[in-house]
PDB file of C-alpha atoms and ligand atoms in Angstrom:
ATOM      1  CA  PRO A   1     -72.232-166.124   6.270  1.00 64.00           C
ATOM      2  CA  LEU A   2     -73.726-162.624   6.511  1.00 73.00           C
ATOM      3  CA  GLN A   3     -74.478-162.832   2.788  1.00 75.00           C
ATOM      4  CA  VAL A   4     -76.744-165.815   3.502  1.00 82.00           C
ATOM      5  CA  GLY A   5     -78.245-164.243   6.611  1.00 87.00           C
ATOM      6  CA  CYS A   6     -76.551-166.102   9.471  1.00 88.00           C
ATOM      7  CA  VAL A   7     -73.870-165.530  12.068  1.00 85.00           C
ATOM      8  CA  VAL A   8     -71.255-168.191  12.833  1.00 87.00           C
ATOM      9  CA  ASN A   9     -69.539-167.947  16.190  1.00 89.00           C
ATOM     10  CA  ASN A  10     -68.374-170.258  18.936  1.00 89.00           C
ATOM     11  CA  VAL A  11     -70.897-171.399  21.524  1.00 93.00           C
ATOM     12  CA  GLU A  12     -69.210-169.753  24.511  1.00 94.00           C
ATOM     13  CA  THR A  13     -69.128-166.346  22.800  1.00 93.00           C
ATOM     14  CA  LEU A  14     -72.829-166.551  21.959  1.00 94.00           C
ATOM     15  CA  TYR A  15     -73.559-167.645  25.557  1.00 95.00           C
ATOM     16  CA  ASN A  16     -71.607-164.626  26.827  1.00 94.00           C
ATOM     17  CA  VAL A  17     -73.539-162.329  24.484  1.00 94.00           C
ATOM     18  CA  TYR A  18     -76.740-163.720  26.037  1.00 95.00           C
ATOM     19  CA  LEU A  19     -75.326-163.081  29.548  1.00 95.00           C
ATOM     20  CA  ALA A  20     -74.295-159.548  28.545  1.00 93.00           C
ATOM     21  CA  PHE A  21     -77.927-158.818  27.644  1.00 95.00           C
ATOM     22  CA  GLN A  22     -78.836-159.889  31.211  1.00 95.00           C
ATOM     23  CA  GLY A  23     -76.186-157.470  32.542  1.00 93.00           C
ATOM     24  CA  THR A  24     -73.787-160.286  33.564  1.00 95.00           C
ATOM     25  CA  PRO A  25     -70.106-159.692  32.684  1.00 96.00           C
ATOM     26  CA  VAL A  26     -67.643-162.421  31.694  1.00 95.00           C
ATOM     27  CA  THR A  27     -66.003-163.644  34.902  1.00 96.00           C
ATOM     28  CA  ARG A  28     -65.608-167.363  34.128  1.00 97.00           C
ATOM     29  CA  LYS A  29     -63.843-169.126  31.290  1.00 97.00           C
ATOM     30  CA  PHE A  30     -64.299-172.593  29.860  1.00 97.00           C
ATOM     31  CA  VAL A  31     -60.861-174.141  29.347  1.00 97.00           C
ATOM     32  CA  SER A  32     -59.373-177.475  28.286  1.00 97.00           C
ATOM     33  CA  VAL A  33     -56.040-178.870  29.431  1.00 98.00           C
ATOM     34  CA  ALA A  34     -54.534-181.389  27.002  1.00 97.00           C
ATOM     35  CA  GLY A  35     -51.200-182.799  25.860  1.00 97.00           C
ATOM     36  CA  ASP A  36     -48.879-184.126  28.535  1.00 97.00           C
ATOM     37  CA  ALA A  37     -51.430-183.781  31.352  1.00 97.00           C
ATOM     38  CA  LYS A  38     -52.116-186.759  33.635  1.00 97.00           C
ATOM     39  CA  GLU A  39     -55.886-186.278  33.331  1.00 97.00           C
ATOM     40  CA  PRO A  40     -56.724-184.172  30.273  1.00 97.00           C
ATOM     41  CA  LYS A  41     -60.068-182.457  30.880  1.00 97.00           C
ATOM     42  CA  SER A  42     -62.268-179.398  30.381  1.00 98.00           C
ATOM     43  CA  PHE A  43     -63.804-177.229  33.098  1.00 98.00           C
ATOM     44  CA  TRP A  44     -64.826-173.690  34.069  1.00 98.00           C
ATOM     45  CA  VAL A  45     -62.495-171.455  36.085  1.00 98.00           C
ATOM     46  CA  PRO A  46     -62.646-167.814  37.165  1.00 98.00           C
ATOM     47  CA  VAL A  47     -60.912-165.387  34.782  1.00 98.00           C
ATOM     48  CA  GLY A  48     -57.486-164.566  36.236  1.00 98.00           C
ATOM     49  CA  THR A  49     -56.781-168.121  37.479  1.00 98.00           C
ATOM     50  CA  PRO A  50     -53.043-168.955  37.183  1.00 98.00           C
ATOM     51  CA  PHE A  51     -51.979-171.658  34.702  1.00 98.00           C
ATOM     52  CA  ARG A  52     -50.409-173.476  37.662  1.00 97.00           C
ATOM     53  CA  ASP A  53     -53.932-174.162  38.981  1.00 98.00           C
ATOM     54  CA  LEU A  54     -55.140-175.432  35.587  1.00 98.00           C
ATOM     55  CA  ILE A  55     -52.330-177.959  35.437  1.00 98.00           C
ATOM     56  CA  GLU A  56     -53.010-179.129  39.008  1.00 97.00           C
ATOM     57  CA  LEU A  57     -56.714-179.504  38.166  1.00 97.00           C
ATOM     58  CA  ALA A  58     -55.684-181.764  35.266  1.00 97.00           C
ATOM     59  CA  GLY A  59     -53.703-183.997  37.632  1.00 97.00           C
ATOM     60  CA  GLY A  60     -50.329-182.357  36.902  1.00 97.00           C
ATOM     61  CA  ALA A  61     -47.942-182.682  33.960  1.00 98.00           C
ATOM     62  CA  THR A  62     -46.476-186.030  32.976  1.00 97.00           C
ATOM     63  CA  VAL A  63     -43.102-184.487  32.090  1.00 97.00           C
ATOM     64  CA  PRO A  64     -40.773-182.488  34.357  1.00 96.00           C
ATOM     65  CA  GLU A  65     -40.027-179.674  31.902  1.00 97.00           C
ATOM     66  CA  PHE A  66     -42.630-178.394  29.527  1.00 97.00           C
ATOM     67  CA  GLY A  67     -44.015-175.510  27.512  1.00 97.00           C
ATOM     68  CA  MET A  68     -47.694-174.594  27.344  1.00 98.00           C
ATOM     69  CA  PHE A  69     -49.424-173.665  24.108  1.00 98.00           C
ATOM     70  CA  VAL A  70     -52.087-171.181  25.126  1.00 97.00           C
ATOM     71  CA  SER A  71     -55.289-171.437  23.041  1.00 95.00           C
ATOM     72  CA  GLY A  72     -53.936-173.878  20.469  1.00 94.00           C
ATOM     73  CA  MET A  73     -50.763-174.782  18.649  1.00 94.00           C
ATOM     74  CA  MET A  74     -51.584-173.207  15.301  1.00 94.00           C
ATOM     75  CA  MET A  75     -52.906-169.809  16.380  1.00 94.00           C
ATOM     76  CA  GLY A  76     -51.991-169.713  20.061  1.00 94.00           C
ATOM     77  CA  ARG A  77     -48.823-168.624  21.821  1.00 95.00           C
ATOM     78  CA  LEU A  78     -46.174-170.517  23.746  1.00 96.00           C
ATOM     79  CA  SER A  79     -45.722-169.823  27.462  1.00 97.00           C
ATOM     80  CA  PHE A  80     -43.417-171.263  30.101  1.00 97.00           C
ATOM     81  CA  ASP A  81     -44.842-169.096  32.884  1.00 97.00           C
ATOM     82  CA  LEU A  82     -47.000-170.949  35.404  1.00 97.00           C
ATOM     83  CA  ASP A  83     -48.038-167.603  36.926  1.00 96.00           C
ATOM     84  CA  ASP A  84     -49.494-166.545  33.570  1.00 97.00           C
ATOM     85  CA  VAL A  85     -53.287-166.298  33.898  1.00 98.00           C
ATOM     86  CA  VAL A  86     -56.535-167.159  32.153  1.00 98.00           C
ATOM     87  CA  THR A  87     -58.112-164.256  30.260  1.00 97.00           C
ATOM     88  CA  LYS A  88     -61.506-163.907  28.611  1.00 95.00           C
ATOM     89  CA  THR A  89     -60.022-165.364  25.419  1.00 94.00           C
ATOM     90  CA  THR A  90     -58.014-168.286  26.814  1.00 96.00           C
ATOM     91  CA  ALA A  91     -59.330-171.509  25.283  1.00 95.00           C
ATOM     92  CA  GLY A  92     -57.006-173.812  27.162  1.00 96.00           C
ATOM     93  CA  LEU A  93     -53.494-175.187  27.510  1.00 98.00           C
ATOM     94  CA  ILE A  94     -51.674-177.871  25.549  1.00 98.00           C
ATOM     95  CA  ILE A  95     -48.720-179.134  27.552  1.00 98.00           C
ATOM     96  CA  LEU A  96     -45.763-180.357  25.501  1.00 98.00           C
ATOM     97  CA  PRO A  97     -42.290-181.449  26.644  1.00 97.00           C
ATOM     98  CA  LYS A  98     -39.642-178.769  26.384  1.00 96.00           C
ATOM     99  CA  GLU A  99     -37.744-180.778  23.771  1.00 96.00           C
ATOM    100  CA  HIS A 100     -40.828-181.258  21.541  1.00 97.00           C
ATOM    101  CA  TYR A 101     -40.465-180.149  17.905  1.00 95.00           C
ATOM    102  CA  LEU A 102     -43.204-177.512  18.244  1.00 96.00           C
ATOM    103  CA  VAL A 103     -41.757-175.995  21.397  1.00 97.00           C
ATOM    104  CA  SER A 104     -38.338-175.568  19.816  1.00 95.00           C
ATOM    105  CA  ARG A 105     -39.973-174.208  16.632  1.00 94.00           C
ATOM    106  CA  LYS A 106     -41.910-171.562  18.516  1.00 94.00           C
ATOM    107  CA  ASP A 107     -39.384-170.781  21.250  1.00 94.00           C
ATOM    108  CA  ARG A 108     -37.295-168.510  19.060  1.00 92.00           C
ATOM    109  CA  PRO A 109     -36.964-164.717  19.157  1.00 92.00           C
ATOM    110  CA  LEU A 110     -38.730-162.895  16.305  1.00 89.00           C
ATOM    111  CA  GLU A 111     -35.427-161.416  15.140  1.00 88.00           C
ATOM    112  CA  ALA A 112     -34.009-164.936  14.736  1.00 91.00           C
ATOM    113  CA  MET A 113     -37.114-165.991  12.756  1.00 91.00           C
ATOM    114  CA  ASP A 114     -36.621-163.011  10.439  1.00 87.00           C
ATOM    115  CA  ARG A 115     -32.881-163.628  10.109  1.00 88.00           C
ATOM    116  CA  ILE A 116     -33.363-167.300   9.175  1.00 90.00           C
ATOM    117  CA  GLY A 117     -36.152-166.369   6.752  1.00 89.00           C
ATOM    118  CA  LYS A 118     -33.999-163.756   5.083  1.00 87.00           C
ATOM    119  CA  SER A 119     -31.206-166.211   4.394  1.00 88.00           C
ATOM    120  CA  ALA A 120     -33.125-169.444   3.731  1.00 92.00           C
ATOM    121  CA  CYS A 121     -36.387-168.557   1.942  1.00 93.00           C
ATOM    122  CA  ASP A 122     -36.027-169.738  -1.650  1.00 92.00           C
ATOM    123  CA  GLN A 123     -39.369-168.190  -2.717  1.00 93.00           C
ATOM    124  CA  CYS A 124     -40.870-171.572  -3.564  1.00 96.00           C
ATOM    125  CA  SER A 125     -44.273-170.006  -2.692  1.00 96.00           C
ATOM    126  CA  TYR A 126     -45.699-173.158  -1.055  1.00 97.00           C
ATOM    127  CA  CYS A 127     -46.758-170.943   1.857  1.00 97.00           C
ATOM    128  CA  THR A 128     -48.974-168.970  -0.512  1.00 97.00           C
ATOM    129  CA  GLU A 129     -50.240-171.988  -2.444  1.00 97.00           C
ATOM    130  CA  PHE A 130     -51.545-173.595   0.786  1.00 96.00           C
ATOM    131  CA  CYS A 131     -52.797-170.374   2.403  1.00 97.00           C
ATOM    132  CA  PRO A 132     -56.572-170.723   2.999  1.00 96.00           C
ATOM    133  CA  ARG A 133     -57.091-166.971   2.615  1.00 95.00           C
ATOM    134  CA  TYR A 134     -55.251-166.914  -0.715  1.00 95.00           C
ATOM    135  CA  LEU A 135     -57.309-169.892  -1.887  1.00 96.00           C
ATOM    136  CA  LEU A 136     -60.475-168.027  -0.947  1.00 93.00           C
ATOM    137  CA  GLY A 137     -59.361-165.319  -3.350  1.00 92.00           C
ATOM    138  CA  TYR A 138     -57.988-162.731  -0.942  1.00 90.00           C
ATOM    139  CA  ASP A 139     -54.820-160.829  -1.637  1.00 89.00           C
ATOM    140  CA  VAL A 140     -52.688-162.755   0.909  1.00 92.00           C
ATOM    141  CA  MET A 141     -49.291-163.893  -0.312  1.00 93.00           C
ATOM    142  CA  PRO A 142     -46.897-164.820   2.494  1.00 95.00           C
ATOM    143  CA  HIS A 143     -44.036-165.589   0.103  1.00 94.00           C
ATOM    144  CA  LYS A 144     -44.076-161.931  -0.949  1.00 91.00           C
ATOM    145  CA  VAL A 145     -44.023-160.881   2.679  1.00 90.00           C
ATOM    146  CA  MET A 146     -41.006-163.153   3.166  1.00 91.00           C
ATOM    147  CA  ARG A 147     -39.412-161.417   0.190  1.00 87.00           C
ATOM    148  CA  SER A 148     -39.746-158.109   2.024  1.00 84.00           C
ATOM    149  CA  LEU A 149     -37.408-159.426   4.749  1.00 80.00           C
ATOM    150  CA  GLY A 150     -34.560-159.190   2.277  1.00 75.00           C
ATOM    151  CA  PHE A 151     -35.594-155.856   0.828  1.00 68.00           C
ATOM    152  CA  THR A 152     -36.486-153.717   3.790  1.00 60.00           C
ATOM    153  CA  LEU A 153     -36.106-150.455   1.902  1.00 54.00           C
ATOM    154  CA  ALA A 154     -37.161-151.290  -1.650  1.00 51.00           C
ATOM    155  CA  GLY A 155     -40.791-152.268  -2.046  1.00 52.00           C
ATOM    156  CA  SER A 156     -41.291-153.683   1.464  1.00 55.00           C
ATOM    157  CA  GLY A 157     -44.435-151.595   1.992  1.00 57.00           C
ATOM    158  CA  LEU A 158     -45.959-153.013  -1.162  1.00 57.00           C
ATOM    159  CA  TRP A 159     -45.128-156.632  -0.296  1.00 64.00           C
ATOM    160  CA  ASN A 160     -46.257-156.195   3.294  1.00 75.00           C
ATOM    161  CA  GLN A 161     -49.722-155.353   1.953  1.00 81.00           C
ATOM    162  CA  SER A 162     -49.862-159.025   1.037  1.00 84.00           C
ATOM    163  CA  ALA A 163     -50.123-159.813   4.769  1.00 89.00           C
ATOM    164  CA  GLU A 164     -52.999-157.520   5.614  1.00 88.00           C
ATOM    165  CA  LEU A 165     -55.829-160.065   5.251  1.00 91.00           C
ATOM    166  CA  CYS A 166     -53.881-162.954   6.821  1.00 94.00           C
ATOM    167  CA  CYS A 167     -55.987-164.545   9.586  1.00 94.00           C
ATOM    168  CA  ALA A 168     -52.893-165.912  11.404  1.00 95.00           C
ATOM    169  CA  CYS A 169     -54.018-169.533  11.023  1.00 96.00           C
ATOM    170  CA  GLY A 170     -50.374-170.675  11.129  1.00 96.00           C
ATOM    171  CA  LEU A 171     -50.689-173.189   8.276  1.00 97.00           C
ATOM    172  CA  CYS A 172     -47.895-171.607   6.250  1.00 97.00           C
ATOM    173  CA  THR A 173     -45.375-171.776   9.113  1.00 97.00           C
ATOM    174  CA  LEU A 174     -46.329-175.119  10.632  1.00 96.00           C
ATOM    175  CA  TYR A 175     -47.396-177.106   7.582  1.00 97.00           C
ATOM    176  CA  ALA A 176     -46.625-175.616   4.182  1.00 97.00           C
ATOM    177  CA  CYS A 177     -43.060-174.338   4.387  1.00 97.00           C
ATOM    178  CA  PRO A 178     -40.604-177.129   3.500  1.00 96.00           C
ATOM    179  CA  GLU A 179     -37.762-175.117   5.064  1.00 94.00           C
ATOM    180  CA  ASP A 180     -39.415-174.735   8.508  1.00 95.00           C
ATOM    181  CA  LEU A 181     -39.426-170.940   8.152  1.00 96.00           C
ATOM    182  CA  TYR A 182     -41.841-168.435   9.688  1.00 96.00           C
ATOM    183  CA  PRO A 183     -44.070-166.780   7.060  1.00 95.00           C
ATOM    184  CA  LYS A 184     -46.986-166.431   9.510  1.00 95.00           C
ATOM    185  CA  GLU A 185     -44.778-164.522  11.948  1.00 93.00           C
ATOM    186  CA  ALA A 186     -43.516-162.325   9.080  1.00 92.00           C
ATOM    187  CA  CYS A 187     -47.173-161.562   8.249  1.00 93.00           C
ATOM    188  CA  ASP A 188     -47.882-160.758  11.929  1.00 92.00           C
ATOM    189  CA  ARG A 189     -45.013-158.278  11.944  1.00 88.00           C
ATOM    190  CA  SER A 190     -46.037-156.744   8.632  1.00 87.00           C
ATOM    191  CA  LYS A 191     -49.601-156.208   9.860  1.00 88.00           C
ATOM    192  CA  ARG A 192     -48.290-154.499  12.993  1.00 87.00           C
ATOM    193  CA  GLU A 193     -46.008-152.259  10.913  1.00 84.00           C
ATOM    194  CA  MET A 194     -48.778-151.332   8.464  1.00 83.00           C
ATOM    195  CA  ARG A 195     -51.133-150.534  11.355  1.00 83.00           C
ATOM    196  CA  SER A 196     -48.634-148.335  13.167  1.00 82.00           C
ATOM    197  CA  ALA A 197     -47.865-146.531   9.897  1.00 81.00           C
ATOM    198  CA  GLY A 198     -51.616-145.927   9.495  1.00 82.00           C
ATOM    199  CA  ILE A 199     -51.653-147.715   6.114  1.00 81.00           C
ATOM    200  CA  LYS A 200     -55.017-149.260   5.314  1.00 81.00           C
ATOM    201  CA  PHE A 201     -55.471-152.266   3.043  1.00 80.00           C
ATOM    202  CA  VAL A 202     -57.062-151.613  -0.314  1.00 80.00           C
ATOM    203  CA  GLN A 203     -58.398-154.602  -2.255  1.00 78.00           C
ATOM    204  CA  GLN A 204     -56.825-154.254  -5.690  1.00 78.00           C
ATOM    205  CA  LYS A 205     -58.861-156.845  -7.578  1.00 81.00           C
ATOM    206  CA  PRO A 206     -62.192-158.684  -7.195  1.00 85.00           C
ATOM    207  CA  VAL A 207     -62.209-161.612  -4.738  1.00 87.00           C
ATOM    208  CA  THR A 208     -62.375-164.790  -6.840  1.00 91.00           C
ATOM    209  CA  VAL A 209     -62.092-168.260  -5.321  1.00 93.00           C
ATOM    210  CA  HIS A 210     -58.988-170.115  -6.512  1.00 95.00           C
ATOM    211  CA  PRO A 211     -59.887-173.056  -8.827  1.00 95.00           C
ATOM    212  CA  MET A 212     -57.655-175.394  -6.745  1.00 95.00           C
ATOM    213  CA  LYS A 213     -59.218-174.504  -3.390  1.00 94.00           C
ATOM    214  CA  GLU A 214     -61.078-177.781  -2.884  1.00 93.00           C
ATOM    215  CA  TYR A 215     -57.996-179.840  -3.768  1.00 94.00           C
ATOM    216  CA  ARG A 216     -55.628-178.111  -1.375  1.00 94.00           C
ATOM    217  CA  ARG A 217     -57.449-178.806   1.883  1.00 93.00           C
ATOM    218  CA  VAL A 218     -55.084-180.164   4.532  1.00 94.00           C
ATOM    219  CA  PRO A 219     -56.216-183.460   6.115  1.00 94.00           C
ATOM    220  CA  LEU A 220     -56.123-183.233   9.916  1.00 94.00           C
ATOM    221  CA  SER A 221     -54.338-186.581  10.211  1.00 94.00           C
ATOM    222  CA  GLN A 222     -51.549-185.256   8.004  1.00 95.00           C
ATOM    223  CA  LEU A 223     -51.354-182.023   9.961  1.00 96.00           C
ATOM    224  CA  ARG A 224     -51.098-183.926  13.266  1.00 95.00           C
ATOM    225  CA  ARG A 225     -48.293-186.036  11.800  1.00 95.00           C
ATOM    226  CA  ARG A 226     -46.437-182.946  10.588  1.00 95.00           C
ATOM    227  CA  LEU A 227     -46.788-181.320  14.022  1.00 96.00           C
ATOM    228  CA  LYS A 228     -45.724-184.556  15.733  1.00 96.00           C
ATOM    229  CA  VAL A 229     -48.734-184.521  18.055  1.00 96.00           C
ATOM    230  CA  GLU A 230     -50.470-187.768  17.065  1.00 94.00           C
ATOM    231  CA  ALA A 231     -49.718-189.264  20.497  1.00 93.00           C
ATOM    232  CA  TYR A 232     -51.806-186.527  22.147  1.00 94.00           C
ATOM    233  CA  GLU A 233     -55.010-187.308  20.286  1.00 91.00           C
ATOM    234  CA  ARG A 234     -57.115-187.874  23.424  1.00 92.00           C
ATOM    235  CA  GLU A 235     -60.461-186.600  24.649  1.00 95.00           C
ATOM    236  CA  THR A 236     -60.671-183.834  27.278  1.00 96.00           C
ATOM    237  CA  PRO A 237     -63.958-184.741  29.017  1.00 97.00           C
ATOM    238  CA  TYR A 238     -65.924-182.057  30.842  1.00 97.00           C
ATOM    239  CA  GLN A 239     -65.747-182.069  34.620  1.00 97.00           C
ATOM    240  CA  ALA A 240     -68.008-179.889  36.756  1.00 97.00           C
ATOM    241  CA  ILE A 241     -65.701-178.343  39.332  1.00 94.00           C
ATOM    242  CA  ASP A 242     -66.007-175.321  41.546  1.00 94.00           C
ATOM    243  CA  HIS A 243     -62.468-174.007  41.551  1.00 96.00           C
ATOM    244  CA  ARG A 244     -61.830-171.101  43.917  1.00 95.00           C
ATOM    245  CA  PRO A 245     -58.334-169.706  43.424  1.00 96.00           C
ATOM    246  CA  GLY A 246     -56.745-167.877  46.358  1.00 96.00           C
ATOM    247  CA  VAL A 247     -55.515-165.086  44.081  1.00 97.00           C
ATOM    248  CA  VAL A 248     -56.567-163.963  40.596  1.00 98.00           C
ATOM    249  CA  ARG A 249     -54.924-161.469  38.271  1.00 98.00           C
ATOM    250  CA  ILE A 250     -57.376-159.632  36.057  1.00 98.00           C
ATOM    251  CA  ARG A 251     -55.516-158.382  32.986  1.00 97.00           C
ATOM    252  CA  LEU A 252     -56.455-154.862  31.921  1.00 97.00           C
ATOM    253  CA  SER A 253     -55.994-155.771  28.259  1.00 94.00           C
ATOM    254  CA  GLN A 254     -57.831-158.960  27.320  1.00 92.00           C
ATOM    255  CA  HIS A 255     -59.492-157.759  24.157  1.00 86.00           C
ATOM    256  CA  VAL A 256     -59.069-155.777  20.961  1.00 84.00           C
ATOM    257  CA  GLY A 257     -58.839-152.009  21.302  1.00 87.00           C
ATOM    258  CA  LYS A 258     -57.475-149.924  24.144  1.00 91.00           C
ATOM    259  CA  PRO A 259     -56.634-151.512  27.520  1.00 94.00           C
ATOM    260  CA  ALA A 260     -58.932-150.713  30.432  1.00 95.00           C
ATOM    261  CA  ALA A 261     -57.718-148.376  33.193  1.00 96.00           C
ATOM    262  CA  ALA A 262     -57.927-149.687  36.769  1.00 97.00           C
ATOM    263  CA  VAL A 263     -60.754-148.139  38.816  1.00 97.00           C
ATOM    264  CA  VAL A 264     -59.773-149.795  42.124  1.00 97.00           C
ATOM    265  CA  LYS A 265     -56.779-149.434  44.438  1.00 97.00           C
ATOM    266  CA  PRO A 266     -54.964-151.757  46.838  1.00 97.00           C
ATOM    267  CA  GLY A 267     -57.068-152.465  49.915  1.00 97.00           C
ATOM    268  CA  ASP A 268     -60.445-152.024  48.165  1.00 97.00           C
ATOM    269  CA  LYS A 269     -63.018-154.759  48.763  1.00 97.00           C
ATOM    270  CA  VAL A 270     -64.653-156.062  45.585  1.00 97.00           C
ATOM    271  CA  GLU A 271     -67.523-158.406  44.847  1.00 97.00           C
ATOM    272  CA  ALA A 272     -67.424-160.946  42.008  1.00 96.00           C
ATOM    273  CA  GLY A 273     -68.696-159.184  38.883  1.00 96.00           C
ATOM    274  CA  ALA A 274     -67.690-155.664  40.014  1.00 97.00           C
ATOM    275  CA  ALA A 275     -65.843-153.582  37.414  1.00 97.00           C
ATOM    276  CA  VAL A 276     -62.142-153.251  38.280  1.00 97.00           C
ATOM    277  CA  GLY A 277     -61.072-151.646  34.997  1.00 97.00           C
ATOM    278  CA  ARG A 278     -62.952-149.414  32.584  1.00 96.00           C
ATOM    279  CA  VAL A 279     -62.284-148.116  29.092  1.00 94.00           C
ATOM    280  CA  LYS A 280     -62.673-144.361  28.829  1.00 89.00           C
ATOM    281  CA  ALA A 281     -65.079-143.073  26.178  1.00 86.00           C
ATOM    282  CA  PRO A 282     -64.651-142.578  23.254  1.00 89.00           C
ATOM    283  CA  ASP A 283     -61.933-145.281  23.159  1.00 91.00           C
ATOM    284  CA  LEU A 284     -62.888-148.699  21.844  1.00 91.00           C
ATOM    285  CA  GLY A 285     -62.298-151.526  24.338  1.00 91.00           C
ATOM    286  CA  ALA A 286     -63.996-153.559  27.052  1.00 91.00           C
ATOM    287  CA  ASP A 287     -64.346-153.165  30.821  1.00 94.00           C
ATOM    288  CA  VAL A 288     -62.874-155.931  32.989  1.00 96.00           C
ATOM    289  CA  HIS A 289     -64.476-157.350  36.122  1.00 97.00           C
ATOM    290  CA  ALA A 290     -63.510-159.104  39.371  1.00 97.00           C
ATOM    291  CA  SER A 291     -63.958-162.852  38.955  1.00 97.00           C
ATOM    292  CA  ILE A 292     -63.925-163.554  42.699  1.00 97.00           C
ATOM    293  CA  ALA A 293     -64.919-161.606  45.801  1.00 97.00           C
ATOM    294  CA  GLY A 294     -61.958-160.364  47.829  1.00 97.00           C
ATOM    295  CA  THR A 295     -59.498-157.578  48.504  1.00 98.00           C
ATOM    296  CA  VAL A 296     -57.445-155.807  45.853  1.00 98.00           C
ATOM    297  CA  LYS A 297     -53.858-156.782  46.601  1.00 97.00           C
ATOM    298  CA  SER A 298     -52.035-154.814  43.931  1.00 97.00           C
ATOM    299  CA  VAL A 299     -52.652-152.739  40.810  1.00 97.00           C
ATOM    300  CA  THR A 300     -50.192-152.320  37.944  1.00 96.00           C
ATOM    301  CA  ASP A 301     -50.433-151.040  34.371  1.00 94.00           C
ATOM    302  CA  ALA A 302     -51.076-154.621  33.263  1.00 96.00           C
ATOM    303  CA  PHE A 303     -53.400-156.155  35.863  1.00 97.00           C
ATOM    304  CA  VAL A 304     -55.444-155.942  39.063  1.00 97.00           C
ATOM    305  CA  GLU A 305     -54.613-158.655  41.593  1.00 98.00           C
ATOM    306  CA  ILE A 306     -57.378-159.785  43.931  1.00 98.00           C
ATOM    307  CA  GLN A 307     -56.954-161.993  47.003  1.00 97.00           C
ATOM    308  CA  ALA A 308     -59.949-164.072  48.096  1.00 94.00           C
TER     309      ALA A 308
HETATM  310  S1  SF4 B   1     -42.794-171.901   1.741  1.00 70.44           S
HETATM  311 FE1  SF4 B   1     -41.029-171.286   2.987  1.00 70.44          FE
HETATM  312  S2  SF4 B   1     -39.304-171.285   1.571  1.00 70.44           S
HETATM  313 FE2  SF4 B   1     -41.172-171.311   0.322  1.00 70.44          FE
HETATM  314  S3  SF4 B   1     -41.588-169.135  -0.102  1.00 70.44           S
HETATM  315 FE3  SF4 B   1     -42.722-169.674   1.729  1.00 70.44          FE
HETATM  316  S4  SF4 B   1     -41.368-169.143   3.419  1.00 70.44           S
HETATM  317 FE4  SF4 B   1     -40.114-169.207   1.570  1.00 70.44          FE
HETATM  318  S1  SF4 B   2     -51.012-167.603   8.666  1.00 70.44           S
HETATM  319 FE1  SF4 B   2     -51.823-166.082   7.230  1.00 70.44          FE
HETATM  320  S2  SF4 B   2     -50.495-166.206   5.455  1.00 70.44           S
HETATM  321 FE2  SF4 B   2     -50.168-168.067   6.651  1.00 70.44          FE
HETATM  322  S3  SF4 B   2     -51.543-169.588   5.801  1.00 70.44           S
HETATM  323 FE3  SF4 B   2     -52.639-168.611   7.464  1.00 70.44          FE
HETATM  324  S4  SF4 B   2     -53.765-166.923   6.555  1.00 70.44           S
HETATM  325 FE4  SF4 B   2     -52.239-167.570   5.073  1.00 70.44          FE
END
């Protein structure tokens, strides 16, 4: 888009950029609760609101035991923790029964994903052939990254380079792989390893769009069928609510870059919008702010807890 002179971003981010110019920090988040919720809906809540509150606001879950996909099934993460909290980047929750295909797919330790991949990947390369980044012409080849699982000493660095421009869309793991393996997670790990080794990606050849790109688009209806979520295709209408949680936990790391360091201590009184964590210059990061007025209850390395 920059080449044609425009910026594409989601509406809430652009709204928050506007607020930032007015000197207003992000203290509220627009979230949707979908899936096995009694009343799927969308609403604003203060940052730091526990997931438990979100589920109550959506009328409760329709199943006794469930997992929550945080910010989507393809790119989000799976949580079972109702005390987990909304951050500046939480888009919403999708509640699925604990026995759902996607929950059991994602509820697996990374080591197990690697172990299964090492023994079962037959290098069919479907993961690469469907990868939207590969089809755009970038040097992303998840099947090569999967190959590195079996050859951790010989050539793994080279093959891991094939993960560097992966955007973590999840299509390879949840749609393309006929063996139900985890190429996206292998790419995630490779990117982490390359970053901690200080290895930077170097584009080896010009970016040329793949001639099959237009013919390999994945229809949403097919994706929903593959993910077994067709039954959850319902609207999440907006509801104007004024939710005031009794306690919020403001995470000190909600963004890229370095986490913020707490600048308050237990017992301090804070107003909504006051900074409770700051990033020290010259580190790259973002300050975090109280989303409600109240008293600081506790401070840890991970969060600042505020009681209304
Ligand atoms: S699609 Fe699955 S089996 Fe085929 S190369 Fe990729 S990870 Fe391996
Ligand atoms: S998760 Fe990464 S490697 Fe997999 S399809 Fe998406 S961009 Fe490609």
